[in-house]
Amino acid sequence: MRTRSFLCVGLLAGVYGQFLASCSPARHAESRDTRQGVYSNRAPLQPAALYPLPLTSIQPRGWLKRQLRIQAEGLSGHLDEIWSDVGPNSAWLGGTGEAWERGPYFLDGLVPLAYLSDDAKLKAKTKRWVDWTLNHQGEDGSIGPLQNQDWWPRMIMLKALTQYQEASGDPRVIPFMRRYFAFQSRELPKRPLQSWGRYRWQDEAVSAIWLYNRIGDPDVLSLIKLLHEQGYNWKQEFDHFEYTEKTDRSVLNGKGGELPEKAMQTHGVNNAMALKASPVWFLVSGLSGDRAAVYQQIRDLDQYHGIPNGMFSADEHIAGTDPSQGIELCAVVESMFSYEQIEAALGDPLFGDRLEKVAFNALPGTFSKDMWAHQYDQQPNQIACTRRQRRWSTNGPDSNLYGLTPEFGCCTANMHQGWPKLVASLWMNTPDGGLAAVAYAPSEVDARVGAGVQVRVSEDTEYPFRSSIHLEVNPASPVSFPLKLRIPAWAENATIAINGVSATDVSSGTYKVIERTWSKGDRVEIDFPMHPRVSHWEKHSVAIERGPLVYSLQIGENWTKLQDNAQAPDWEVTPTTPWNYGLVLNPANPAAAIKVSESAMNAYPFSEEGSPVELVVRARRVPEWQAVDGSAGPLPESPVRSSSSLEEITLIPYGAAKLRITAFPLIVQESSSLNSRESQPDRK
Ligand SMILES: [Zn+2]
């Protein structure tokens, strides 16, 4: 039997000494060239399809680098200065303040943001949290503030620490985690998982697998089994999915202030985290049913709660398919983290497609362009963000305001992980010594490939706004390795050329594997044709998609300060232009009716005025479709008749439109009126 190596590629290369040097405390410098160890799954774990590269192996470039700068200069880089829950009195810094999940949530995003934006000030901020935690481990191995003994916030802190260890090489982290897991293994039988921790056990399993691959301690595997045993059985929920309707407030009625089990099972963020439960557990169990379970889970969520921004609705419990229902920001960033983990475990490009859809639509769509304000709940059909009780399942009147802590502060603490973890997951290692492009965005990756040769791949692109991607491969010396390129399911007739020679057999919804000897300066040109296409939603409505982007009606936005929190005010956004349009197009051939216009990339591509792509499409107003309780009312069943005049309307990327219609009624096309009027649309 093959012994699983401590380091999968470095050992093979005869660079063992060099690698050990890179791991030793003496090499604690923050150079990204010295730490490129990728740890494959040790037996008896199942091999994963892909292995994440250590944090800082991938650097953002172009618009993505700029996006991380916007984030660092926005709320993420300043939150501790203005919000006491993660301020200097946090119990996670030794104070008497917040002692639960908010400090760890903040750190889980701040660590990758600090290191991927190479920001000394932010690194110094992360160090305060890390040092307090590492320096205050109990004699018994316990960690975290004594005021709060809940297992759940410690699960988040472990995620933050694994990233910090990869970026810094800090030698304290691994023994710290080992002592904590030993402590938890002794304690859990006496004090089992409950509440949030019981429903989120899989997030600790990710960190425990990370540690097991580094130290090979079988006790860590036993702990993962105990977490699974005490944790909620998500697979069973989706084997017989009962929550097929919008949740109502009665779900909250429990005893003694604890949420009832039904409320935990329908909770949006729990469900987002749980997407990874079966794939992660499959790595331990090896059972085909665990491997397959996520597909049923996604089918159920899509069928009963799917909305056109890549998410399911949950505001804050799962809420049906009406596109005026919302989805919480925590669920958006946790879905992204889940898809990153699922793609690594299973290697199905479908999950890369999902990751991009959420990352490039739902994520930017719920932040102000400068990332100083965010929403709790965003709506695909979002006609006004105002203080008003909307038809949420259980949330309150502030839920769709843009602000510091609209509705509740969890998203304020947890939102920071979205962009940085996407950067860290764009590229992964393949078990056969290659590299896989899991998601696309401008970046540069440094890794060891083949028998341990250093390679840098530069990715030059304005994807997802443009269809072309240019890779330049620069190995230290010529080296044979497989380059696996995800071909999105929507990318029909995709083309790939290597040094000008076209590749054959490029199929959408697969990984195209290019195995050859790569030399310095080799170029790969990729094109994913982005023809506008239609997706179908509630009441036979349609959404327009192009590439990984979803497009929404551009609605004039009036931003009004609701409350002046000095640096981070809360905002209401109200519409200045009409929204109740239906589209005039043939869903079988939408491209024929849509004009695409591209403009130069802007400093804020996810803003109404800065969108680098616009679509123009014909539409008619649908007078009977009116606002109800501050949201777009129930969609009329499509196709819809309308005698309103034909207009041209502009669609912009969902992420750029902070007010928007995304799911549109489809207008009945009557051939006579169409022929006479189509050639001369009335201008708005
Ligand atoms: Zn939240």
CSV table of C-alpha atoms and ligand atoms in Angstrom, one decimal, residues 269 328-331 376 408-412 414, ligand 1:
chain,number,residue,atom,x,y,z
A,269,VAL,CA,-27.2,30.0,6.9
A,328,GLU,CA,-29.1,36.7,3.9
A,329,LEU,CA,-25.5,37.8,3.2
A,330,CYS,CA,-24.1,35.2,5.7
A,331,ALA,CA,-25.8,32.5,3.5
A,376,TYR,CA,-28.9,41.6,5.6
A,408,PHE,CA,-28.8,41.8,13.0
A,409,GLY,CA,-25.0,41.9,13.3
A,410,CYS,CA,-24.0,38.4,12.1
A,411,CYS,CA,-23.5,39.4,8.5
A,412,THR,CA,-21.5,42.5,9.6
A,414,ASN,CA,-19.2,37.3,8.7
B,1,ZN,ZN,-25.9,37.0,8.8
